[in-house]
Amino acid sequence: MANHKSAEKRVRQIEKRRLHNRYYAKTMRNAVAKLRATKEKAVAVELLPKVTSMLDKLAKRNIIHKNKAANLKSKLAKVVNNLA
């Protein structure tokens, strides 16, 4: 375990940040899954900008990698465009 006050504080901060990041990453995965599961084009077109914005924000804050965000946005756009 940590021997210095600063190291103990760092452990607390890291744990707090980890839980925060985990929450937003899980929320993003749920939003992506919800969009992929949508069968109606109108609903999907409405959800796509919200999910895209969420991905951009998470990438900006380094919760997910920027390339992962770009790949997800591209794949989701394909899914929405292929809906009848």
Coordinates of N, CA and C in Angstrom, one line a residue:
M1 N 0.8 -1.2 0.0 CA 0.0 0.0 0.0 C 0.9 1.2 0.0
A2 N 0.3 2.4 -0.3 CA 1.0 3.6 -0.4 C 1.6 4.1 1.0
N3 N 2.8 4.6 0.9 CA 3.5 5.0 2.1 C 3.5 6.6 2.3
H4 N 3.1 7.3 1.3 CA 3.2 8.7 1.4 C 1.7 9.3 1.3
K5 N 1.5 10.5 1.9 CA 0.2 11.1 1.8 C -0.2 11.4 0.4
S6 N 0.7 11.8 -0.4 CA 0.4 12.2 -1.8 C 0.0 10.9 -2.6
A7 N 0.7 9.8 -2.3 CA 0.4 8.6 -3.0 C -1.0 8.0 -2.6
E8 N -1.3 8.2 -1.3 CA -2.7 7.8 -0.8 C -3.8 8.6 -1.5
K9 N -3.5 9.9 -1.6 CA -4.5 10.8 -2.2 C -4.6 10.4 -3.7
R10 N -3.5 10.1 -4.3 CA -3.5 9.7 -5.7 C -4.4 8.4 -5.9
V11 N -4.2 7.5 -5.0 CA -5.0 6.2 -5.1 C -6.5 6.5 -5.0
R12 N -6.9 7.4 -4.1 CA -8.3 7.8 -4.0 C -8.8 8.5 -5.3
Q13 N -8.0 9.4 -5.8 CA -8.4 10.1 -7.0 C -8.5 9.2 -8.2
I14 N -7.6 8.3 -8.4 CA -7.6 7.3 -9.5 C -8.9 6.4 -9.4
E15 N -9.2 6.0 -8.2 CA -10.4 5.1 -8.0 C -11.7 5.9 -8.4
K16 N -11.7 7.1 -7.9 CA -12.9 8.0 -8.2 C -13.0 8.2 -9.7
R17 N -11.9 8.5 -10.4 CA -11.9 8.7 -11.8 C -12.3 7.5 -12.6
R18 N -11.8 6.3 -12.1 CA -12.0 5.0 -12.8 C -13.5 4.7 -12.8
L19 N -14.2 5.0 -11.6 CA -15.6 4.7 -11.5 C -16.4 5.7 -12.4
H20 N -16.0 6.9 -12.5 CA -16.6 7.9 -13.3 C -16.5 7.5 -14.8
N21 N -15.3 7.2 -15.2 CA -15.1 6.8 -16.6 C -15.9 5.5 -16.9
R22 N -15.9 4.6 -16.0 CA -16.6 3.3 -16.2 C -18.1 3.6 -16.5
Y23 N -18.7 4.5 -15.7 CA -20.1 4.9 -15.9 C -20.4 5.4 -17.3
Y24 N -19.5 6.4 -17.7 CA -19.8 7.0 -19.0 C -19.5 6.0 -20.2
A25 N -18.5 5.1 -20.0 CA -18.2 4.1 -21.0 C -19.4 3.1 -21.1
K26 N -20.0 2.7 -20.0 CA -21.1 1.8 -20.0 C -22.3 2.5 -20.6
T27 N -22.6 3.7 -20.3 CA -23.7 4.5 -20.9 C -23.5 4.6 -22.4
M28 N -22.3 4.8 -22.8 CA -22.1 4.8 -24.3 C -22.3 3.5 -24.9
R29 N -21.9 2.4 -24.3 CA -22.1 1.1 -24.9 C -23.6 0.8 -25.0
N30 N -24.4 1.2 -24.0 CA -25.8 1.0 -24.0 C -26.5 1.8 -25.1
A31 N -26.0 3.0 -25.3 CA -26.6 3.9 -26.3 C -26.3 3.3 -27.7
V32 N -25.1 2.8 -27.9 CA -24.7 2.2 -29.2 C -25.6 0.9 -29.4
A33 N -25.8 0.1 -28.4 CA -26.6 -1.1 -28.5 C -28.0 -0.8 -28.8
K34 N -28.5 0.2 -28.2 CA -29.9 0.7 -28.4 C -30.1 1.1 -29.9
L35 N -29.1 1.9 -30.4 CA -29.2 2.4 -31.8 C -29.1 1.2 -32.7
R36 N -28.2 0.2 -32.5 CA -28.1 -0.9 -33.4 C -29.3 -1.8 -33.4
A37 N -30.0 -1.9 -32.2 CA -31.2 -2.7 -32.1 C -32.4 -2.1 -32.8
T38 N -32.4 -0.8 -33.0 CA -33.5 -0.1 -33.6 C -33.8 -0.5 -35.0
K39 N -35.1 -0.8 -35.3 CA -35.5 -1.3 -36.6 C -36.1 -0.2 -37.5
E40 N -36.6 0.9 -36.8 CA -37.3 2.0 -37.5 C -36.2 3.0 -37.9
K41 N -36.3 3.4 -39.2 CA -35.3 4.4 -39.7 C -35.5 5.7 -39.0
A42 N -36.7 6.2 -38.8 CA -37.0 7.5 -38.3 C -36.4 7.6 -36.9
V43 N -36.6 6.6 -36.1 CA -36.0 6.6 -34.7 C -34.5 6.6 -34.7
A44 N -33.9 5.8 -35.6 CA -32.5 5.6 -35.7 C -31.9 7.0 -36.2
V45 N -32.5 7.6 -37.1 CA -32.0 8.9 -37.6 C -32.0 10.0 -36.5
E46 N -33.0 9.9 -35.6 CA -33.1 10.8 -34.5 C -32.0 10.5 -33.5
L47 N -31.7 9.2 -33.2 CA -30.8 8.8 -32.2 C -29.3 9.0 -32.6
L48 N -29.0 8.9 -33.9 CA -27.6 8.9 -34.4 C -26.9 10.2 -34.0
P49 N -27.4 11.4 -34.1 CA -26.6 12.6 -33.7 C -26.3 12.6 -32.2
K50 N -27.3 12.1 -31.4 CA -27.0 12.1 -30.0 C -25.9 11.1 -29.6
V51 N -25.9 9.9 -30.2 CA -24.9 8.9 -29.9 C -23.5 9.4 -30.5
T52 N -23.5 10.0 -31.6 CA -22.3 10.6 -32.2 C -21.7 11.6 -31.3
S53 N -22.5 12.5 -30.8 CA -22.1 13.6 -29.9 C -21.5 13.0 -28.7
M54 N -22.1 11.9 -28.1 CA -21.6 11.3 -26.9 C -20.3 10.7 -27.2
L55 N -20.1 10.0 -28.3 CA -18.8 9.4 -28.7 C -17.7 10.5 -28.8
D56 N -18.0 11.6 -29.4 CA -17.1 12.7 -29.6 C -16.6 13.2 -28.2
K57 N -17.6 13.4 -27.3 CA -17.3 13.9 -26.0 C -16.4 13.0 -25.2
L58 N -16.7 11.7 -25.3 CA -15.9 10.7 -24.6 C -14.5 10.6 -25.2
A59 N -14.3 10.7 -26.5 CA -13.0 10.7 -27.1 C -12.2 12.0 -26.7
K60 N -12.9 13.1 -26.6 CA -12.3 14.4 -26.2 C -11.7 14.3 -24.8
R61 N -12.4 13.6 -24.0 CA -12.0 13.5 -22.6 C -11.2 12.2 -22.3
N62 N -10.7 11.6 -23.4 CA -9.9 10.4 -23.3 C -10.5 9.2 -22.5
I63 N -11.8 9.1 -22.5 CA -12.4 7.9 -21.9 C -12.4 6.8 -22.9
I64 N -12.5 7.1 -24.2 CA -12.3 6.1 -25.2 C -11.3 6.8 -26.2
H65 N -10.7 5.9 -27.0 CA -9.7 6.4 -28.0 C -10.4 7.1 -29.1
K66 N -9.8 8.1 -29.7 CA -10.5 8.9 -30.8 C -10.7 8.0 -32.0
N67 N -9.8 7.0 -32.3 CA -10.1 6.1 -33.4 C -11.2 5.2 -33.2
K68 N -11.4 4.8 -31.9 CA -12.5 3.9 -31.6 C -13.8 4.7 -31.8
A69 N -13.8 5.9 -31.4 CA -15.0 6.8 -31.6 C -15.3 6.9 -33.1
A70 N -14.3 7.1 -33.9 CA -14.5 7.3 -35.3 C -15.0 6.0 -35.9
N71 N -14.4 4.9 -35.5 CA -14.9 3.6 -36.0 C -16.3 3.3 -35.7
L72 N -16.7 3.6 -34.4 CA -18.1 3.4 -34.0 C -19.1 4.3 -34.8
K73 N -18.7 5.5 -34.9 CA -19.5 6.5 -35.7 C -19.7 6.0 -37.1
S74 N -18.7 5.5 -37.7 CA -18.8 5.1 -39.1 C -19.7 3.9 -39.2
K75 N -19.5 2.9 -38.3 CA -20.3 1.7 -38.4 C -21.8 2.0 -38.1
L76 N -22.0 2.9 -37.1 CA -23.4 3.2 -36.8 C -24.1 4.0 -38.0
A77 N -23.3 4.8 -38.7 CA -23.9 5.5 -39.8 C -24.3 4.5 -40.9
K78 N -23.4 3.5 -41.1 CA -23.8 2.4 -42.1 C -25.0 1.7 -41.7
V79 N -25.1 1.4 -40.4 CA -26.3 0.7 -39.9 C -27.6 1.5 -40.2
V80 N -27.5 2.8 -39.8 CA -28.7 3.6 -40.0 C -29.0 3.8 -41.5
N81 N -28.0 4.0 -42.3 CA -28.3 4.1 -43.8 C -28.8 2.9 -44.4
N82 N -28.5 1.7 -43.9 CA -29.0 0.5 -44.5 C -30.4 0.1 -44.0
L83 N -31.0 0.8 -43.1 CA -32.3 0.5 -42.6 C -33.3 0.9 -43.7
A84 N -34.4 0.1 -43.8 CA -35.3 0.3 -44.9 C -36.3 1.5 -44.6

